[in-house]
Short mmCIF file of C-alpha atoms in Angstrom, two decimals:
data_model
loop_
_atom_site.label_atom_id
_atom_site.label_comp_id
_atom_site.label_asym_id
_atom_site.label_seq_id
_atom_site.Cartn_x
_atom_site.Cartn_y
_atom_site.Cartn_z
CA MET A 166 146.80 77.09 28.29
CA THR A 167 143.90 78.35 30.38
CA GLU A 168 140.26 77.48 29.74
CA ASN A 169 139.50 80.99 28.46
CA GLY A 170 142.32 80.86 25.93
CA THR A 171 144.75 83.27 27.62
CA ILE A 172 148.36 82.37 28.31
CA GLU A 173 148.86 80.16 31.39
CA LEU A 174 150.63 81.93 34.27
CA MET A 175 152.87 79.47 36.13
CA ALA A 176 154.09 80.40 39.60
CA PRO A 177 157.00 79.11 41.68
CA ALA A 178 156.44 77.62 45.14
CA GLY A 179 159.29 76.85 47.52
CA ASN A 180 157.05 76.37 50.58
CA PHE A 181 153.43 76.54 51.66
CA GLU A 182 153.58 80.32 52.19
CA SER A 183 154.61 80.84 48.57
CA LEU A 184 152.15 78.23 47.33
CA GLN A 185 149.26 80.04 48.98
CA ALA A 186 150.53 83.40 47.73
CA ALA A 187 150.55 82.04 44.19
CA ILE A 188 147.01 80.68 44.51
CA ASP A 189 145.67 83.88 46.08
CA ASN A 190 147.17 86.15 43.42
CA GLY A 191 145.90 84.47 40.29
CA ALA A 192 148.33 81.74 39.23
CA ASP A 193 146.94 79.21 36.76
CA SER A 194 149.53 76.63 37.78
CA VAL A 195 152.35 76.14 40.28
CA TYR A 196 155.62 74.25 40.09
CA PHE A 197 157.60 72.97 43.06
CA GLY A 198 160.27 70.52 44.15
CA VAL A 199 160.26 67.70 46.66
CA ASP A 200 163.31 67.03 48.83
CA GLN A 201 166.62 67.07 46.91
CA LEU A 202 165.87 66.03 43.33
CA ASN A 203 165.07 69.40 41.76
CA MET A 204 166.99 72.42 40.48
CA ARG A 205 166.31 74.45 43.63
CA ALA A 206 167.24 71.75 46.15
CA ARG A 207 169.55 74.14 48.00
CA ALA A 208 167.80 77.48 47.44
CA SER A 209 164.41 76.72 48.94
CA ILE A 210 162.94 74.76 51.81
CA ASN A 211 161.14 72.39 49.44
CA PHE A 212 158.22 70.10 50.16
CA THR A 213 158.17 66.46 51.25
CA ILE A 214 156.35 63.51 49.73
CA GLN A 215 153.88 63.75 52.59
CA ASP A 216 152.96 67.29 51.49
CA LEU A 217 151.75 66.25 48.03
CA PRO A 218 148.09 65.53 48.95
CA GLU A 219 147.74 68.93 50.67
CA ILE A 220 149.33 70.71 47.71
CA VAL A 221 146.84 69.05 45.36
CA GLN A 222 143.92 69.75 47.69
CA ARG A 223 144.69 73.47 47.94
CA CYS A 224 145.28 73.85 44.22
CA GLU A 225 142.34 71.80 42.98
CA ALA A 226 140.01 73.91 45.12
CA LYS A 227 141.02 76.93 42.99
CA LYS A 228 141.47 75.00 39.70
CA VAL A 229 145.23 75.54 39.77
CA ARG A 230 147.39 72.90 38.05
CA THR A 231 150.30 71.29 39.90
CA TYR A 232 153.69 70.54 38.35
CA LEU A 233 156.38 68.54 40.16
CA THR A 234 159.96 69.36 39.12
CA LEU A 235 162.29 66.38 38.75
CA ASN A 236 164.76 68.01 36.40
CA THR A 237 168.20 67.33 37.88
CA ILE A 238 170.87 64.93 36.71
CA ILE A 239 169.93 61.47 38.00
CA TYR A 240 172.42 58.82 39.18
CA ASP A 241 171.84 55.10 39.73
CA HIS A 242 171.36 55.53 43.46
CA ASP A 243 168.53 58.01 42.77
CA LEU A 244 166.39 55.64 40.72
CA SER A 245 164.47 54.01 43.56
CA ILE A 246 163.76 57.44 45.09
CA ILE A 247 162.53 58.70 41.71
CA LYS A 248 160.08 55.81 41.38
CA THR A 249 158.81 56.30 44.93
CA LEU A 250 158.30 60.00 44.34
CA LEU A 251 156.58 59.59 40.99
CA ASP A 252 154.28 56.91 42.41
CA ALA A 253 153.34 59.26 45.23
CA ALA A 254 152.77 62.13 42.79
CA LYS A 255 150.55 59.97 40.61
CA SER A 256 148.59 58.78 43.64
CA ALA A 257 148.14 62.32 44.98
CA GLY A 258 146.84 63.61 41.65
CA ILE A 259 149.73 65.89 40.63
CA THR A 260 148.97 67.27 37.16
CA ALA A 261 152.36 66.73 35.51
CA VAL A 262 156.06 66.21 36.12
CA ILE A 263 158.80 68.48 34.69
CA VAL A 264 161.78 66.34 33.65
CA MET A 265 165.07 66.20 31.80
CA ASP A 266 166.53 62.73 32.49
CA GLN A 267 165.50 59.83 30.24
CA ALA A 268 165.05 57.51 33.21
CA VAL A 269 162.50 59.87 34.74
CA ILE A 270 160.75 60.27 31.39
CA ALA A 271 160.54 56.49 30.98
CA TYR A 272 159.10 55.79 34.41
CA ALA A 273 156.66 58.71 34.31
CA ARG A 274 155.42 57.43 30.97
CA GLN A 275 155.16 53.89 32.36
CA ILE A 276 152.81 54.96 35.17
CA GLY A 277 150.82 57.31 32.95
CA MET A 278 151.90 60.71 34.30
CA GLU A 279 151.75 63.78 32.06
CA ILE A 280 155.30 64.86 31.14
CA HIS A 281 156.69 68.35 30.56
CA ILE A 282 160.20 68.75 29.17
CA SER A 283 162.51 71.00 31.21
CA THR A 284 164.56 73.86 29.77
CA GLN A 285 167.61 71.82 30.86
CA ILE A 286 167.20 69.73 27.69
CA ASN A 287 167.75 72.87 25.55
CA ILE A 288 165.04 72.57 22.92
CA THR A 289 165.90 75.01 20.12
CA ASN A 290 164.21 73.61 16.99
CA ILE A 291 161.09 71.91 15.65
CA GLU A 292 162.71 68.50 15.07
CA THR A 293 163.64 68.23 18.74
CA VAL A 294 160.05 69.17 19.62
CA LYS A 295 158.80 66.37 17.35
CA PHE A 296 161.13 63.86 19.00
CA TYR A 297 160.00 64.68 22.54
CA ALA A 298 156.36 64.80 21.45
CA MET A 299 156.50 61.01 21.76
CA PHE A 300 156.67 61.54 25.51
CA ALA A 301 155.58 65.06 26.45
CA ASP A 302 152.64 67.43 26.03
CA THR A 303 154.46 70.63 27.06
CA MET A 304 158.02 71.73 26.39
CA VAL A 305 160.03 74.59 27.86
CA MET A 306 162.15 76.25 25.19
CA SER A 307 165.82 77.02 25.68
CA ARG A 308 166.27 80.40 27.38
CA GLU A 309 168.62 81.58 24.65
CA LEU A 310 165.98 81.71 21.92
CA SER A 311 164.58 84.98 20.60
CA LEU A 312 160.82 85.58 20.39
CA ARG A 313 161.12 85.29 16.61
CA GLN A 314 162.61 81.81 16.96
CA VAL A 315 159.99 80.79 19.52
CA LYS A 316 157.18 81.99 17.28
CA LYS A 317 158.56 80.01 14.34
CA ILE A 318 158.59 76.82 16.44
CA VAL A 319 155.01 77.43 17.56
CA GLU A 320 153.90 77.99 13.96
CA GLN A 321 155.62 74.79 12.83
CA ILE A 322 153.93 72.80 15.60
CA GLU A 323 150.57 74.01 14.30
CA ARG A 324 151.50 73.54 10.63
CA ASP A 325 152.83 70.01 11.12
CA ASP A 326 150.12 69.09 13.65
CA VAL A 327 152.65 67.97 16.30
CA ARG A 328 150.74 66.29 19.11
CA GLY A 329 151.79 64.86 22.46
CA PRO A 330 150.65 61.66 24.19
CA SER A 331 147.39 63.34 25.28
CA GLY A 332 146.43 63.89 21.66
CA ARG A 333 146.47 67.68 21.89
CA LEU A 334 148.90 69.97 20.13
CA VAL A 335 152.23 70.29 21.94
CA GLU A 336 152.26 73.40 24.10
CA VAL A 337 155.29 75.68 24.23
CA GLU A 338 156.39 77.20 27.52
CA ILE A 339 158.94 79.96 28.10
CA PHE A 340 160.43 81.73 31.10
CA GLY A 341 158.86 85.13 31.65
CA HIS A 342 160.43 86.66 34.74
CA GLY A 343 163.15 86.11 37.31
CA ALA A 344 166.79 85.20 37.74
CA LEU A 345 168.89 84.31 34.71
CA CYS A 346 172.02 82.17 34.75
CA MET A 347 175.10 83.09 32.72
CA ALA A 348 175.29 79.47 31.51
CA VAL A 349 173.29 78.00 28.64
CA SER A 350 169.86 77.29 30.16
CA GLY A 351 171.46 76.80 33.54
CA LYS A 352 174.05 74.13 32.65
CA CYS A 353 176.94 75.44 34.75
CA TYR A 354 179.90 73.68 36.36
CA LEU A 355 181.59 76.51 38.31
CA SER A 356 180.02 75.49 41.60
CA LEU A 357 180.97 71.85 41.06
CA HIS A 358 184.60 72.72 40.35
CA SER A 359 184.99 75.15 43.24
CA HIS A 360 182.84 73.56 45.96
CA ASN A 361 182.02 70.04 44.70
CA SER A 362 178.42 71.24 44.78
CA SER A 363 176.66 70.67 41.47
CA ALA A 364 174.30 73.27 40.03
CA ASN A 365 172.89 70.48 37.89
CA ARG A 366 171.86 68.69 41.07
CA GLY A 367 170.16 71.78 42.47
CA ALA A 368 173.06 72.79 44.74
CA CYS A 369 174.55 75.86 43.04
CA LYS A 370 176.80 78.03 45.23
CA GLN A 371 176.30 80.99 42.87
CA ASN A 372 179.96 81.77 42.17
CA CYS A 373 178.77 83.97 39.30
CA ARG A 374 176.97 86.42 41.60
CA LYS A 375 180.27 87.68 43.08
CA LYS A 376 182.65 90.45 42.04
CA TYR A 377 186.02 89.47 40.58
CA THR A 378 189.45 90.90 39.86
CA VAL A 379 191.20 89.82 36.65
CA ILE A 380 194.96 89.14 36.97
CA ASP A 381 197.46 89.04 34.09
CA GLN A 382 199.46 85.89 34.90
CA GLU A 383 202.60 87.13 33.13
CA SER A 384 202.89 90.63 34.61
CA GLY A 385 200.75 90.31 37.73
CA PHE A 386 198.75 93.36 36.62
CA GLU A 387 195.31 93.42 38.23
CA ILE A 388 192.08 94.83 36.82
CA GLU A 389 189.02 95.22 38.97
CA LEU A 390 185.82 94.88 36.94
CA ASP A 391 184.40 98.31 37.68
CA ASN A 392 180.79 98.44 38.89
CA GLU A 393 179.75 95.21 37.20
CA TYR A 394 179.25 91.65 38.40
CA MET A 395 179.92 90.50 34.87
CA MET A 396 178.97 86.88 35.33
CA SER A 397 175.74 87.87 37.09
CA PRO A 398 172.99 88.83 34.62
CA LYS A 399 170.18 91.16 35.51
CA ASP A 400 166.83 89.48 36.05
CA LEU A 401 164.63 88.63 33.11
CA CYS A 402 161.47 90.72 32.76
CA THR A 403 159.00 90.38 29.88
CA LEU A 404 156.17 92.49 31.25
CA ASP A 405 156.95 95.56 29.16
CA PHE A 406 156.71 93.52 25.94
CA LEU A 407 154.18 90.96 27.14
CA ASP A 408 152.00 91.67 24.11
CA GLN A 409 154.84 90.44 21.87
CA VAL A 410 155.29 87.34 24.05
CA ILE A 411 151.60 86.43 23.78
CA ASP A 412 151.71 87.09 20.03
CA THR A 413 154.23 84.24 19.60
CA GLY A 414 151.51 81.75 20.51
CA VAL A 415 153.28 80.31 23.54
CA LYS A 416 150.82 78.69 25.92
CA VAL A 417 152.66 78.92 29.26
CA LEU A 418 154.57 81.79 30.89
CA LYS A 419 156.80 80.59 33.71
CA ILE A 420 157.86 82.83 36.58
CA GLU A 421 161.20 81.90 38.18
CA GLY A 422 161.62 82.10 41.96
CA ARG A 423 161.25 78.94 44.06
CA GLY A 424 164.02 80.30 46.26
CA ARG A 425 162.31 83.68 46.69
CA ALA A 426 160.20 84.91 49.60
CA PRO A 427 156.37 84.62 49.59
CA GLU A 428 155.93 88.37 49.08
CA TYR A 429 157.97 88.08 45.87
CA VAL A 430 155.64 85.39 44.57
CA ALA A 431 152.58 87.40 45.60
CA LYS A 432 153.74 90.65 43.99
CA VAL A 433 155.09 89.19 40.74
CA ILE A 434 152.15 86.87 40.14
CA LYS A 435 149.62 89.60 40.94
CA THR A 436 151.35 91.99 38.54
CA TYR A 437 151.63 89.55 35.64
CA ARG A 438 148.06 88.40 36.24
CA GLU A 439 146.84 91.99 35.85
CA ALA A 440 148.94 92.45 32.72
CA ILE A 441 147.75 89.22 31.08
CA ASP A 442 144.12 90.05 31.85
CA ALA A 443 144.60 93.60 30.56
CA HIS A 444 145.98 92.26 27.28
CA ALA A 445 142.95 89.99 26.92
CA ALA A 446 140.65 92.96 27.62
CA GLY A 447 142.47 95.30 25.23
CA THR A 448 143.65 97.63 28.00
CA PHE A 449 147.38 96.80 27.93
CA ASN A 450 149.19 100.13 27.39
CA LYS A 451 152.39 102.05 28.20
CA GLU A 452 150.91 103.86 31.18
CA ARG A 453 149.86 100.63 32.86
CA VAL A 454 153.19 99.00 32.00
CA ALA A 455 155.03 101.80 33.82
CA GLN A 456 152.85 101.23 36.88
CA TRP A 457 153.37 97.47 36.79
CA MET A 458 157.14 97.85 36.44
CA GLY A 459 157.13 99.98 39.58
CA GLU A 460 155.38 97.16 41.42
CA LEU A 461 157.92 94.57 40.23
CA GLU A 462 160.77 96.78 41.41
CA LYS A 463 159.44 96.60 44.98
CA VAL A 464 160.49 92.98 45.46
CA TYR A 465 163.76 91.11 44.98
CA ASN A 466 165.49 91.90 41.68
CA ARG A 467 168.97 92.49 40.27
CA GLY A 468 167.66 95.04 37.80
CA PHE A 469 165.73 94.00 34.71
CA TRP A 470 166.50 93.20 31.08
CA SER A 471 164.78 91.41 28.23
CA GLY A 472 167.04 88.37 28.10
CA TYR A 473 167.60 87.15 24.55
CA TYR A 474 163.97 87.46 23.49
CA LEU A 475 164.40 90.69 21.55
CA GLY A 476 167.55 89.52 19.79
CA GLN A 477 170.15 91.05 22.11
CA LYS A 478 173.49 89.28 21.78
CA LEU A 479 175.22 90.17 25.05
CA GLY A 480 173.93 90.11 28.59
CA GLU A 481 173.20 93.06 30.80
CA TRP A 482 175.11 92.60 34.02
CA SER A 483 174.07 93.45 37.55
CA GLU A 484 175.74 96.48 39.16
CA ALA A 485 175.24 95.23 42.71
CA ASN A 486 175.58 92.11 44.83
CA GLY A 487 172.04 91.09 45.67
CA SER A 488 168.71 92.78 45.34
CA LYS A 489 167.82 96.24 44.06
CA ALA A 490 164.30 96.04 45.44
CA THR A 491 162.75 99.38 46.39
CA GLN A 492 161.07 97.82 49.43
CA LYS A 493 161.94 95.32 52.13
CA LYS A 494 160.14 93.76 55.07
CA VAL A 495 161.18 94.06 58.71
CA TYR A 496 159.86 91.72 61.37
CA VAL A 497 157.37 93.28 63.78
CA GLY A 498 155.58 90.51 65.64
CA LYS A 499 153.53 87.35 65.51
CA GLY A 500 149.92 86.29 65.32
CA VAL A 501 148.15 85.48 68.57
CA HIS A 502 144.46 84.91 67.84
CA PHE A 503 141.73 85.43 65.28
CA PHE A 504 138.15 86.32 66.21
CA PRO A 505 136.00 84.91 63.37
CA LYS A 506 132.73 86.59 64.38
CA THR A 507 134.23 90.07 64.04
CA ASN A 508 137.11 89.26 61.61
CA ILE A 509 139.63 90.73 64.04
CA GLY A 510 143.25 89.59 64.22
CA GLU A 511 145.42 89.93 67.32
CA PHE A 512 149.21 90.31 67.17
CA LYS A 513 152.01 90.66 69.70
CA ILE A 514 154.55 93.40 68.82
CA GLU A 515 158.03 92.03 69.43
CA ALA A 516 160.57 94.03 67.47
CA TYR A 517 159.50 97.18 65.66
CA ASP A 518 157.12 100.11 66.02
CA LEU A 519 153.96 100.38 63.95
CA LYS A 520 151.76 103.38 63.21
CA LEU A 521 148.61 104.06 61.26
CA GLY A 522 149.33 104.45 57.57
CA ASP A 523 152.11 101.85 57.55
CA THR A 524 152.02 99.05 54.99
CA VAL A 525 152.17 95.67 56.68
CA LEU A 526 152.71 92.16 55.40
CA ILE A 527 151.23 89.08 57.10
CA GLN A 528 152.73 85.72 56.17
CA GLY A 529 152.00 82.14 57.11
CA PRO A 530 151.75 78.61 55.66
CA THR A 531 147.98 78.94 55.22
CA THR A 532 147.73 82.73 55.04
CA GLY A 533 150.28 83.08 52.22
CA ALA A 534 151.53 86.67 51.86
CA GLN A 535 148.88 89.31 52.50
CA GLU A 536 149.80 92.99 52.21
CA LEU A 537 147.58 95.84 53.46
CA GLU A 538 147.69 99.40 54.72
CA LEU A 539 147.22 99.87 58.47
CA SER A 540 144.18 102.13 58.59
CA GLU A 541 142.72 101.07 61.92
CA MET A 542 144.00 99.33 65.07
CA LEU A 543 143.54 98.99 68.81
CA VAL A 544 146.64 98.98 71.01
CA ASN A 545 146.18 97.17 74.33
CA ASP A 546 142.41 97.52 73.76
CA LYS A 547 142.63 101.30 73.26
CA THR A 548 142.47 103.37 70.08
CA GLN A 549 146.00 104.60 69.38
CA GLU A 550 148.01 105.62 66.35
CA THR A 551 151.27 103.93 67.36
CA ALA A 552 152.23 100.54 68.78
CA THR A 553 155.64 99.64 70.24
CA LYS A 554 157.49 96.55 71.43
CA GLY A 555 155.50 94.63 74.01
CA ASP A 556 152.10 95.96 72.89
CA SER A 557 149.19 93.79 71.88
CA ILE A 558 147.32 95.07 68.82
CA THR A 559 144.08 94.09 67.11
CA LEU A 560 143.01 95.07 63.62
CA PRO A 561 140.19 94.21 61.20
CA LEU A 562 141.24 91.76 58.49
CA PRO A 563 139.58 90.42 55.33
CA PHE A 564 141.25 87.04 55.91
CA ARG A 565 141.92 84.61 58.75
CA ILE A 566 145.24 84.54 60.59
CA ARG A 567 146.91 81.80 62.65
CA PRO A 568 149.29 81.85 65.64
CA SER A 569 152.09 80.73 63.31
CA ASP A 570 151.70 83.87 61.16
CA LYS A 571 154.34 86.60 61.20
CA LEU A 572 153.70 90.34 60.98
CA TYR A 573 156.12 92.54 59.02
CA LYS A 574 156.34 96.23 58.22
CA VAL A 575 157.12 97.12 54.61
CA VAL A 576 159.69 99.94 54.36
CA LYS A 577 161.59 101.67 51.56
CA THR A 578 165.17 100.76 50.68
CA GLU A 579 168.07 102.84 49.34
CA TYR A 580 166.87 102.05 45.80
CA ALA A 581 163.50 103.76 46.28
CA THR A 582 163.23 107.00 44.30
CA ALA A 583 160.55 108.63 46.42
#
């Protein structure tokens, strides 16, 4: 929970671009994986052990907590790697480790690291919370619980004074936004059976996101599942009932998306930050919710639904393969130089035209994901309204850029309504 008592907003980070985007847009904490021992080992670039000190340095400067995910199935040959990684995390000053395997729990406890229990353990009742309170201060509830069930667990923690190793009341964390798996809290074996690539080792091949034809084995009759990817749920979104989520007493709201692009992290975290702050200020209302939902629709999504939080029994399935985002980015060029005295950035246009009024996105490991409207620019040192391939442009910026930064134009997709 944050220092001012509002719900903690936890952001995903699959690389330094996303990490910086999370920090810049108001995350209270970030979670990330290192190398292969996390549930997004295949989906994101991931950090290395050597990156841990820089992650801590960037986050501590903005009072953002750091959570290392070590929540895959662990085999004997992983144990030495686990110990090396946890030792490095402890040394670097990582806030806590998110775990599911008892071996990881035991070693983290041995070296004095704060432990958070992963949703992979499927905590669904107060007695399980009490058991893991011997080891952990924060627990992620099973994704299949309703808000009513979550609230009851929170109330029982307070009533029975259930405290973790730190001595404070156990904090409850739930998923608030992002991709949902058809399997119970992510425990799926389709990918293992079909590709020998285990989802529970962070290497899911996402068989469920495809379209299928059902065949009657006796008659050979085929049925195509019309307009639905019926093993592929829509994405979870709690923003439109965030007031009910906060009312449960949960302390941490987790945003899914370590495999998503930096602009996804920036947009989703910024939007939920505004909504959480509005709730605290008493300005959370339907009109603002409609505006925020429009912002969320701009980045990667498979359509939205409320998950199981409101008591719905069956899933809502995606109608398309992939994203229904109303916007996408197209590569334009790269950073060349930054002039600190005048706060001017120089870019080389390599692939796409730009004109005044366009929305652009600048991304980089230190820059994060910065979006702005192009209101002023010089093209080859002259004032012009349009720049084309081969041109050099300069524009005023409220932040520093680096030569490694990339410049994109944000354009509408087929899902945009206007």
